[in-house]
Amino acid sequence: MVVVLMDFEFDIQTMILLFIFGNLFIALLITAYRFHSHKDVASTMFIRSKWLQVLYWCSILIWDYVPHFIAIPLSNALILGGGCLEIIALLMMMGMMGRKVKLYYLAITVCSTISFCIIAVFFNHSSFRIASASLWVIMFVIYPAHHLTTNKDGSPLQRMLGLLYYCFAVIMLARSAVALIWETEMNVFTANLAQHLYYLGMYLLLTLGTAGFILLSNESSYETLKRMATYDEMTGILSRRAFIVEANLKLARAAKKMNYVTLLLLDLDHFKKVNDTYGHDAGDRVLKAFARTTQSQLGNGDLFGRVGGEEFAVLFCSVA
């Protein structure tokens, strides 16, 4: 298998054109799709990442016409910026972009920039540049790889994306080692096994990464709609429809096992008087406080829902 890969050579310039048009069409398609829809921050970041990647691949093609001390730092900045934005968009889509994660990516962005400057000034050689860029890419992808594969609440799609990032990190580690040890004159146009795997990994990120982002976006939208349909917006407990559906399932299970259940219907007395006297804001606070207090007293298997304005229902399934 390794021999076959070593004998097979990519036409690297053709691959670069593939990446240019691939990222370009993806950016245009997602932009057109979102033209009349809600423009969330994650999708905006993802589109911007694709434009930066288009510029990166275009910049490589003009290396022969632009001084290298300008073209090479610019290309490195574009690919790291584009890759970083794509990862951040993915993490934002899954609600994982907390303060610590922001600080982590800010730190490695600053450190990678300093590293490139040092190499450009003191060790300006293609193998050092490739090794440095590859190692910093690993730092960018290792967090989503770890989090996506170890998250117990994650979907199979998230774990698959995590494995994809792990595979790309391994490829970048191998590319760095080859550049430092075996191919000291290596550049982005060098044809060897490490480069073939690198371009293959970039192609997989282009296709599977984009498909994964779109599917995660749909997954996130579905979960949002599911929460809206299942839980009462004000109190956070089950809505009327969700309570009835869950109660029917609990009752069927209890009947099959010959277990006892208890249904309790609650109506808050004089609630209208509270609204009329103190206003609807005060009434809302009463409902929230009642729901919060009641929920804290229930067992894990019990159901609690709001079935009307000030009407609530409790199905006790954990009583003897």
mmCIF file of C-alpha atoms in Angstrom:
data_model
loop_
_atom_site.group_PDB
_atom_site.id
_atom_site.type_symbol
_atom_site.label_atom_id
_atom_site.label_comp_id
_atom_site.label_asym_id
_atom_site.label_seq_id
_atom_site.Cartn_x
_atom_site.Cartn_y
_atom_site.Cartn_z
ATOM 1 C CA MET A 1 0.000 0.000 0.000
ATOM 2 C CA VAL A 2 2.812 2.387 0.897
ATOM 3 C CA VAL A 3 4.648 1.512 -2.325
ATOM 4 C CA VAL A 4 1.541 2.309 -4.374
ATOM 5 C CA LEU A 5 1.185 5.691 -2.651
ATOM 6 C CA MET A 6 4.846 6.519 -3.219
ATOM 7 C CA ASP A 7 4.632 5.609 -6.932
ATOM 8 C CA PHE A 8 1.456 7.628 -7.410
ATOM 9 C CA GLU A 9 2.094 11.356 -7.746
ATOM 10 C CA PHE A 10 -0.441 14.138 -7.493
ATOM 11 C CA ASP A 11 -0.274 16.996 -9.941
ATOM 12 C CA ILE A 12 0.117 19.557 -7.164
ATOM 13 C CA GLN A 13 -0.833 22.582 -9.251
ATOM 14 C CA THR A 14 -4.038 20.822 -10.295
ATOM 15 C CA MET A 15 -4.757 20.069 -6.635
ATOM 16 C CA ILE A 16 -4.237 23.733 -5.775
ATOM 17 C CA LEU A 17 -6.747 24.741 -8.458
ATOM 18 C CA LEU A 18 -9.146 22.155 -7.025
ATOM 19 C CA PHE A 19 -8.817 23.741 -3.581
ATOM 20 C CA ILE A 20 -9.327 27.241 -4.995
ATOM 21 C CA PHE A 21 -12.542 26.395 -6.833
ATOM 22 C CA GLY A 22 -13.741 24.007 -4.123
ATOM 23 C CA ASN A 23 -13.511 26.614 -1.366
ATOM 24 C CA LEU A 24 -14.876 29.297 -3.700
ATOM 25 C CA PHE A 25 -17.992 27.307 -4.623
ATOM 26 C CA ILE A 26 -18.583 26.301 -1.001
ATOM 27 C CA ALA A 27 -18.416 29.942 0.119
ATOM 28 C CA LEU A 28 -20.775 31.034 -2.669
ATOM 29 C CA LEU A 29 -23.266 28.205 -2.088
ATOM 30 C CA ILE A 30 -23.499 28.748 1.670
ATOM 31 C CA THR A 31 -23.771 32.517 1.154
ATOM 32 C CA ALA A 32 -26.611 32.015 -1.343
ATOM 33 C CA TYR A 33 -28.339 29.526 0.969
ATOM 34 C CA ARG A 34 -28.226 31.989 3.880
ATOM 35 C CA PHE A 35 -29.299 35.004 1.805
ATOM 36 C CA HIS A 36 -32.921 34.948 3.019
ATOM 37 C CA SER A 37 -32.351 33.082 6.286
ATOM 38 C CA HIS A 38 -31.088 33.922 9.757
ATOM 39 C CA LYS A 39 -27.400 34.859 9.621
ATOM 40 C CA ASP A 40 -25.799 33.210 12.644
ATOM 41 C CA VAL A 41 -22.260 34.075 13.700
ATOM 42 C CA ALA A 42 -20.897 30.530 13.224
ATOM 43 C CA SER A 43 -21.947 30.362 9.562
ATOM 44 C CA THR A 44 -20.524 33.830 8.929
ATOM 45 C CA MET A 45 -17.190 32.733 10.415
ATOM 46 C CA PHE A 46 -17.229 29.571 8.299
ATOM 47 C CA ILE A 47 -17.825 31.537 5.084
ATOM 48 C CA ARG A 48 -15.002 33.938 5.945
ATOM 49 C CA SER A 49 -12.704 30.978 6.580
ATOM 50 C CA LYS A 50 -13.432 29.697 3.079
ATOM 51 C CA TRP A 51 -12.606 33.063 1.510
ATOM 52 C CA LEU A 52 -9.308 33.163 3.404
ATOM 53 C CA GLN A 53 -8.503 29.657 2.162
ATOM 54 C CA VAL A 54 -9.290 30.722 -1.405
ATOM 55 C CA LEU A 55 -6.813 33.587 -1.002
ATOM 56 C CA TYR A 56 -4.230 31.201 0.493
ATOM 57 C CA TRP A 57 -4.299 28.776 -2.420
ATOM 58 C CA CYS A 58 -4.258 31.680 -4.896
ATOM 59 C CA SER A 59 -1.252 33.185 -3.129
ATOM 60 C CA ILE A 60 0.748 29.989 -3.658
ATOM 61 C CA LEU A 61 0.312 30.270 -7.425
ATOM 62 C CA ILE A 62 1.884 33.753 -7.481
ATOM 63 C CA TRP A 63 4.991 32.872 -5.470
ATOM 64 C CA ASP A 64 7.132 33.130 -8.628
ATOM 65 C CA TYR A 65 5.922 36.686 -9.246
ATOM 66 C CA VAL A 66 6.038 38.147 -5.726
ATOM 67 C CA PRO A 67 9.105 38.481 -3.464
ATOM 68 C CA HIS A 68 9.224 35.501 -1.109
ATOM 69 C CA PHE A 69 9.698 37.657 1.972
ATOM 70 C CA ILE A 70 6.178 38.989 1.253
ATOM 71 C CA ALA A 71 4.454 35.968 -0.308
ATOM 72 C CA ILE A 72 5.456 33.292 2.213
ATOM 73 C CA PRO A 73 4.453 35.112 5.449
ATOM 74 C CA LEU A 74 1.223 36.207 3.743
ATOM 75 C CA SER A 75 0.401 32.621 2.714
ATOM 76 C CA ASN A 76 1.116 31.292 6.211
ATOM 77 C CA ALA A 77 -1.090 33.965 7.772
ATOM 78 C CA LEU A 78 -3.942 33.227 5.350
ATOM 79 C CA ILE A 79 -3.994 29.450 5.893
ATOM 80 C CA LEU A 80 -3.678 29.659 9.660
ATOM 81 C CA GLY A 81 -6.331 32.377 9.769
ATOM 82 C CA GLY A 82 -8.660 30.415 7.506
ATOM 83 C CA GLY A 83 -8.159 27.154 9.380
ATOM 84 C CA CYS A 84 -8.569 28.849 12.751
ATOM 85 C CA LEU A 85 -11.833 30.530 11.701
ATOM 86 C CA GLU A 86 -13.184 27.214 10.387
ATOM 87 C CA ILE A 87 -12.435 25.448 13.679
ATOM 88 C CA ILE A 88 -13.893 28.324 15.715
ATOM 89 C CA ALA A 89 -17.052 28.235 13.569
ATOM 90 C CA LEU A 90 -17.367 24.503 14.230
ATOM 91 C CA LEU A 91 -16.918 24.971 17.986
ATOM 92 C CA MET A 92 -19.411 27.860 18.036
ATOM 93 C CA MET A 93 -21.963 25.741 16.207
ATOM 94 C CA MET A 94 -21.711 23.138 18.982
ATOM 95 C CA GLY A 95 -21.669 25.687 21.819
ATOM 96 C CA MET A 96 -18.085 24.864 22.845
ATOM 97 C CA MET A 97 -16.532 28.304 22.368
ATOM 98 C CA GLY A 98 -16.095 29.283 26.014
ATOM 99 C CA ARG A 99 -13.682 31.762 27.573
ATOM 100 C CA LYS A 100 -10.870 29.222 28.053
ATOM 101 C CA VAL A 101 -11.117 28.095 24.435
ATOM 102 C CA LYS A 102 -10.951 31.706 23.225
ATOM 103 C CA LEU A 103 -7.840 32.293 25.330
ATOM 104 C CA TYR A 104 -6.285 29.063 24.020
ATOM 105 C CA TYR A 105 -6.723 30.051 20.376
ATOM 106 C CA LEU A 106 -5.610 33.604 21.057
ATOM 107 C CA ALA A 107 -2.438 32.264 22.701
ATOM 108 C CA ILE A 108 -1.504 29.861 19.901
ATOM 109 C CA THR A 109 -2.285 32.520 17.279
ATOM 110 C CA VAL A 110 0.115 34.956 18.953
ATOM 111 C CA CYS A 111 2.764 32.268 19.523
ATOM 112 C CA SER A 112 2.562 30.981 15.947
ATOM 113 C CA THR A 113 2.942 34.525 14.607
ATOM 114 C CA ILE A 114 6.025 35.108 16.760
ATOM 115 C CA SER A 115 7.423 31.738 15.671
ATOM 116 C CA PHE A 116 7.018 32.585 11.979
ATOM 117 C CA CYS A 117 8.734 35.938 12.483
ATOM 118 C CA ILE A 118 11.699 34.329 14.247
ATOM 119 C CA ILE A 119 12.092 31.691 11.532
ATOM 120 C CA ALA A 120 11.768 34.304 8.771
ATOM 121 C CA VAL A 121 14.518 36.437 10.322
ATOM 122 C CA PHE A 122 17.000 33.844 11.629
ATOM 123 C CA PHE A 123 16.211 30.447 9.992
ATOM 124 C CA ASN A 124 14.597 31.364 6.681
ATOM 125 C CA HIS A 125 14.580 27.925 5.088
ATOM 126 C CA SER A 126 11.637 26.101 3.490
ATOM 127 C CA SER A 127 11.982 22.965 5.647
ATOM 128 C CA PHE A 128 11.861 25.013 8.872
ATOM 129 C CA ARG A 129 8.859 26.980 7.628
ATOM 130 C CA ILE A 130 6.969 23.818 6.684
ATOM 131 C CA ALA A 131 7.822 22.080 9.960
ATOM 132 C CA SER A 132 6.801 25.101 12.023
ATOM 133 C CA ALA A 133 3.524 25.605 10.152
ATOM 134 C CA SER A 134 2.689 21.890 10.424
ATOM 135 C CA LEU A 135 3.322 21.804 14.178
ATOM 136 C CA TRP A 136 1.194 24.900 14.789
ATOM 137 C CA VAL A 137 -1.621 23.409 12.718
ATOM 138 C CA ILE A 138 -1.560 20.434 15.092
ATOM 139 C CA MET A 139 -2.070 22.828 18.004
ATOM 140 C CA PHE A 140 -5.077 24.313 16.226
ATOM 141 C CA VAL A 141 -6.808 20.996 15.449
ATOM 142 C CA ILE A 142 -5.944 18.953 18.543
ATOM 143 C CA TYR A 143 -8.548 20.614 20.792
ATOM 144 C CA PRO A 144 -11.581 19.916 18.567
ATOM 145 C CA ALA A 145 -10.205 16.431 17.863
ATOM 146 C CA HIS A 146 -10.006 15.623 21.580
ATOM 147 C CA HIS A 147 -13.284 17.271 22.561
ATOM 148 C CA LEU A 148 -15.330 15.801 19.714
ATOM 149 C CA THR A 149 -14.134 12.236 20.325
ATOM 150 C CA THR A 150 -14.403 12.273 24.142
ATOM 151 C CA ASN A 151 -17.668 14.188 24.566
ATOM 152 C CA LYS A 152 -20.109 11.648 26.037
ATOM 153 C CA ASP A 153 -23.114 13.661 24.851
ATOM 154 C CA GLY A 154 -21.730 14.054 21.339
ATOM 155 C CA SER A 155 -23.354 12.528 18.275
ATOM 156 C CA PRO A 156 -21.679 9.937 15.997
ATOM 157 C CA LEU A 157 -21.187 12.747 13.481
ATOM 158 C CA GLN A 158 -19.179 14.753 16.018
ATOM 159 C CA ARG A 159 -16.987 11.751 16.841
ATOM 160 C CA MET A 160 -16.346 11.146 13.141
ATOM 161 C CA LEU A 161 -15.237 14.765 12.706
ATOM 162 C CA GLY A 162 -12.990 14.399 15.753
ATOM 163 C CA LEU A 163 -11.311 11.358 14.210
ATOM 164 C CA LEU A 164 -10.853 13.300 10.968
ATOM 165 C CA TYR A 165 -9.024 16.049 12.868
ATOM 166 C CA TYR A 166 -6.870 13.446 14.648
ATOM 167 C CA CYS A 167 -5.903 11.898 11.305
ATOM 168 C CA PHE A 168 -4.986 15.313 9.932
ATOM 169 C CA ALA A 169 -2.876 16.040 13.027
ATOM 170 C CA VAL A 170 -0.941 12.788 12.473
ATOM 171 C CA ILE A 171 -0.387 13.718 8.819
ATOM 172 C CA MET A 172 0.934 17.141 9.808
ATOM 173 C CA LEU A 173 3.263 15.577 12.388
ATOM 174 C CA ALA A 174 4.652 13.221 9.731
ATOM 175 C CA ARG A 175 5.033 16.129 7.290
ATOM 176 C CA SER A 176 6.964 18.113 9.883
ATOM 177 C CA ALA A 177 9.300 15.185 10.577
ATOM 178 C CA VAL A 178 9.942 14.590 6.870
ATOM 179 C CA ALA A 179 10.733 18.279 6.314
ATOM 180 C CA LEU A 180 13.237 18.363 9.182
ATOM 181 C CA ILE A 181 14.913 14.969 8.746
ATOM 182 C CA TRP A 182 14.569 13.428 5.281
ATOM 183 C CA GLU A 183 13.587 16.182 2.828
ATOM 184 C CA THR A 184 15.449 19.252 4.041
ATOM 185 C CA GLU A 185 14.833 21.058 0.726
ATOM 186 C CA MET A 186 11.099 20.342 0.801
ATOM 187 C CA ASN A 187 8.596 23.031 -0.203
ATOM 188 C CA VAL A 188 4.868 23.090 -0.960
ATOM 189 C CA PHE A 189 5.477 21.824 -4.518
ATOM 190 C CA THR A 190 7.711 18.887 -3.499
ATOM 191 C CA ALA A 191 6.215 15.513 -4.452
ATOM 192 C CA ASN A 192 6.703 12.858 -1.757
ATOM 193 C CA LEU A 193 4.547 10.622 0.423
ATOM 194 C CA ALA A 194 4.198 13.210 3.191
ATOM 195 C CA GLN A 195 3.057 15.829 0.688
ATOM 196 C CA HIS A 196 0.609 13.408 -0.927
ATOM 197 C CA LEU A 197 -0.920 12.664 2.474
ATOM 198 C CA TYR A 198 -1.002 16.390 3.268
ATOM 199 C CA TYR A 199 -2.982 17.241 0.139
ATOM 200 C CA LEU A 200 -5.225 14.224 0.694
ATOM 201 C CA GLY A 201 -5.885 15.427 4.247
ATOM 202 C CA MET A 202 -6.656 18.941 3.005
ATOM 203 C CA TYR A 203 -9.076 17.477 0.466
ATOM 204 C CA LEU A 204 -10.841 15.447 3.167
ATOM 205 C CA LEU A 205 -11.133 18.554 5.343
ATOM 206 C CA LEU A 206 -12.527 20.465 2.374
ATOM 207 C CA THR A 207 -15.227 17.895 1.609
ATOM 208 C CA LEU A 208 -15.985 16.068 4.858
ATOM 209 C CA GLY A 209 -15.338 19.131 7.016
ATOM 210 C CA THR A 210 -17.813 21.210 5.022
ATOM 211 C CA ALA A 211 -20.402 18.441 4.944
ATOM 212 C CA GLY A 212 -19.913 17.945 8.679
ATOM 213 C CA PHE A 213 -20.392 21.650 9.390
ATOM 214 C CA ILE A 214 -23.636 21.752 7.390
ATOM 215 C CA LEU A 215 -24.942 18.607 9.109
ATOM 216 C CA LEU A 216 -23.971 19.984 12.529
ATOM 217 C CA SER A 217 -25.815 23.193 11.652
ATOM 218 C CA ASN A 218 -28.935 21.177 10.841
ATOM 219 C CA GLU A 219 -28.414 19.125 13.998
ATOM 220 C CA SER A 220 -28.191 22.297 16.075
ATOM 221 C CA SER A 221 -31.330 23.734 14.439
ATOM 222 C CA TYR A 222 -33.202 20.491 15.097
ATOM 223 C CA GLU A 223 -32.189 20.479 18.765
ATOM 224 C CA THR A 224 -33.290 24.115 19.110
ATOM 225 C CA LEU A 225 -36.682 23.376 17.550
ATOM 226 C CA LYS A 226 -37.010 20.260 19.700
ATOM 227 C CA ARG A 227 -36.367 22.274 22.878
ATOM 228 C CA MET A 228 -38.874 24.913 21.783
ATOM 229 C CA ALA A 229 -41.518 22.247 21.160
ATOM 230 C CA THR A 230 -40.763 20.256 24.308
ATOM 231 C CA TYR A 231 -40.257 22.841 27.039
ATOM 232 C CA ASP A 232 -42.346 25.775 28.191
ATOM 233 C CA GLU A 233 -40.441 28.950 27.346
ATOM 234 C CA MET A 234 -41.230 30.771 30.595
ATOM 235 C CA THR A 235 -40.855 28.078 33.242
ATOM 236 C CA GLY A 236 -38.474 25.655 31.527
ATOM 237 C CA ILE A 237 -40.634 22.620 32.353
ATOM 238 C CA LEU A 238 -42.472 20.363 29.889
ATOM 239 C CA SER A 239 -45.045 21.976 27.625
ATOM 240 C CA ARG A 240 -48.623 20.646 27.491
ATOM 241 C CA ARG A 241 -48.065 18.539 24.377
ATOM 242 C CA ALA A 242 -44.719 17.166 25.563
ATOM 243 C CA PHE A 243 -46.167 16.298 28.992
ATOM 244 C CA ILE A 244 -49.052 14.362 27.426
ATOM 245 C CA VAL A 245 -46.720 12.448 25.096
ATOM 246 C CA GLU A 246 -44.268 11.572 27.885
ATOM 247 C CA ALA A 247 -47.095 10.734 30.308
ATOM 248 C CA ASN A 248 -48.637 8.275 27.843
ATOM 249 C CA LEU A 249 -45.286 6.519 27.491
ATOM 250 C CA LYS A 250 -44.852 6.378 31.278
ATOM 251 C CA LEU A 251 -48.399 5.076 31.777
ATOM 252 C CA ALA A 252 -47.942 2.357 29.154
ATOM 253 C CA ARG A 253 -44.679 1.279 30.782
ATOM 254 C CA ALA A 254 -46.255 1.291 34.251
ATOM 255 C CA ALA A 255 -49.249 -0.751 33.058
ATOM 256 C CA LYS A 256 -46.938 -3.326 31.499
ATOM 257 C CA LYS A 257 -44.949 -3.678 34.727
ATOM 258 C CA MET A 258 -48.037 -3.377 36.985
ATOM 259 C CA ASN A 259 -46.533 -0.344 38.759
ATOM 260 C CA TYR A 260 -48.480 2.412 40.515
ATOM 261 C CA VAL A 261 -48.447 6.000 39.296
ATOM 262 C CA THR A 262 -50.065 9.146 40.658
ATOM 263 C CA LEU A 263 -51.327 12.097 38.632
ATOM 264 C CA LEU A 264 -51.554 15.458 40.376
ATOM 265 C CA LEU A 265 -53.269 18.446 38.745
ATOM 266 C CA LEU A 266 -52.437 21.858 40.196
ATOM 267 C CA ASP A 267 -54.145 25.216 39.703
ATOM 268 C CA LEU A 268 -52.668 28.312 41.324
ATOM 269 C CA ASP A 269 -55.484 30.073 43.205
ATOM 270 C CA HIS A 270 -55.888 33.837 42.855
ATOM 271 C CA PHE A 271 -53.218 34.020 40.156
ATOM 272 C CA LYS A 272 -55.350 36.435 38.123
ATOM 273 C CA LYS A 273 -55.486 38.727 41.137
ATOM 274 C CA VAL A 274 -51.669 38.762 41.265
ATOM 275 C CA ASN A 275 -51.538 39.745 37.600
ATOM 276 C CA ASP A 276 -54.171 42.460 37.976
ATOM 277 C CA THR A 277 -52.639 43.915 41.152
ATOM 278 C CA TYR A 278 -48.893 43.685 40.528
ATOM 279 C CA GLY A 279 -48.694 43.303 36.747
ATOM 280 C CA HIS A 280 -47.768 40.471 34.399
ATOM 281 C CA ASP A 281 -44.055 40.668 35.219
ATOM 282 C CA ALA A 282 -44.837 39.797 38.832
ATOM 283 C CA GLY A 283 -47.136 36.999 37.645
ATOM 284 C CA ASP A 284 -44.357 35.590 35.476
ATOM 285 C CA ARG A 285 -41.987 35.596 38.449
ATOM 286 C CA VAL A 286 -44.589 33.712 40.514
ATOM 287 C CA LEU A 287 -44.928 31.027 37.831
ATOM 288 C CA LYS A 288 -41.147 30.649 37.513
ATOM 289 C CA ALA A 289 -40.677 30.435 41.284
ATOM 290 C CA PHE A 290 -43.469 27.866 41.616
ATOM 291 C CA ALA A 291 -42.058 25.732 38.789
ATOM 292 C CA ARG A 292 -38.519 25.935 40.177
ATOM 293 C CA THR A 293 -39.614 25.033 43.722
ATOM 294 C CA THR A 294 -41.816 22.147 42.609
ATOM 295 C CA GLN A 295 -39.195 20.748 40.238
ATOM 296 C CA SER A 296 -36.633 20.624 43.042
ATOM 297 C CA GLN A 297 -38.898 18.333 45.084
ATOM 298 C CA LEU A 298 -39.525 15.726 42.378
ATOM 299 C CA GLY A 299 -37.720 12.474 41.699
ATOM 300 C CA ASN A 300 -35.740 11.682 38.562
ATOM 301 C CA GLY A 301 -38.519 9.601 37.052
ATOM 302 C CA ASP A 302 -41.349 12.084 37.694
ATOM 303 C CA LEU A 303 -42.884 14.327 35.045
ATOM 304 C CA PHE A 304 -43.769 17.973 35.570
ATOM 305 C CA GLY A 305 -45.429 20.153 32.966
ATOM 306 C CA ARG A 306 -47.371 23.327 32.418
ATOM 307 C CA VAL A 307 -50.713 22.419 30.840
ATOM 308 C CA GLY A 308 -52.378 25.841 30.952
ATOM 309 C CA GLY A 309 -51.854 29.460 31.993
ATOM 310 C CA GLU A 310 -51.542 28.759 35.723
ATOM 311 C CA GLU A 311 -52.324 25.044 35.516
ATOM 312 C CA PHE A 312 -49.664 22.405 36.100
ATOM 313 C CA ALA A 313 -49.558 18.616 36.147
ATOM 314 C CA VAL A 314 -47.263 16.172 37.930
ATOM 315 C CA LEU A 315 -47.019 12.462 37.178
ATOM 316 C CA PHE A 316 -45.354 10.635 40.060
ATOM 317 C CA CYS A 317 -43.661 7.495 38.777
ATOM 318 C CA SER A 318 -41.169 6.987 41.601
ATOM 319 C CA VAL A 319 -43.694 6.423 44.427
ATOM 320 C CA ALA A 320 -44.425 3.005 45.873
#
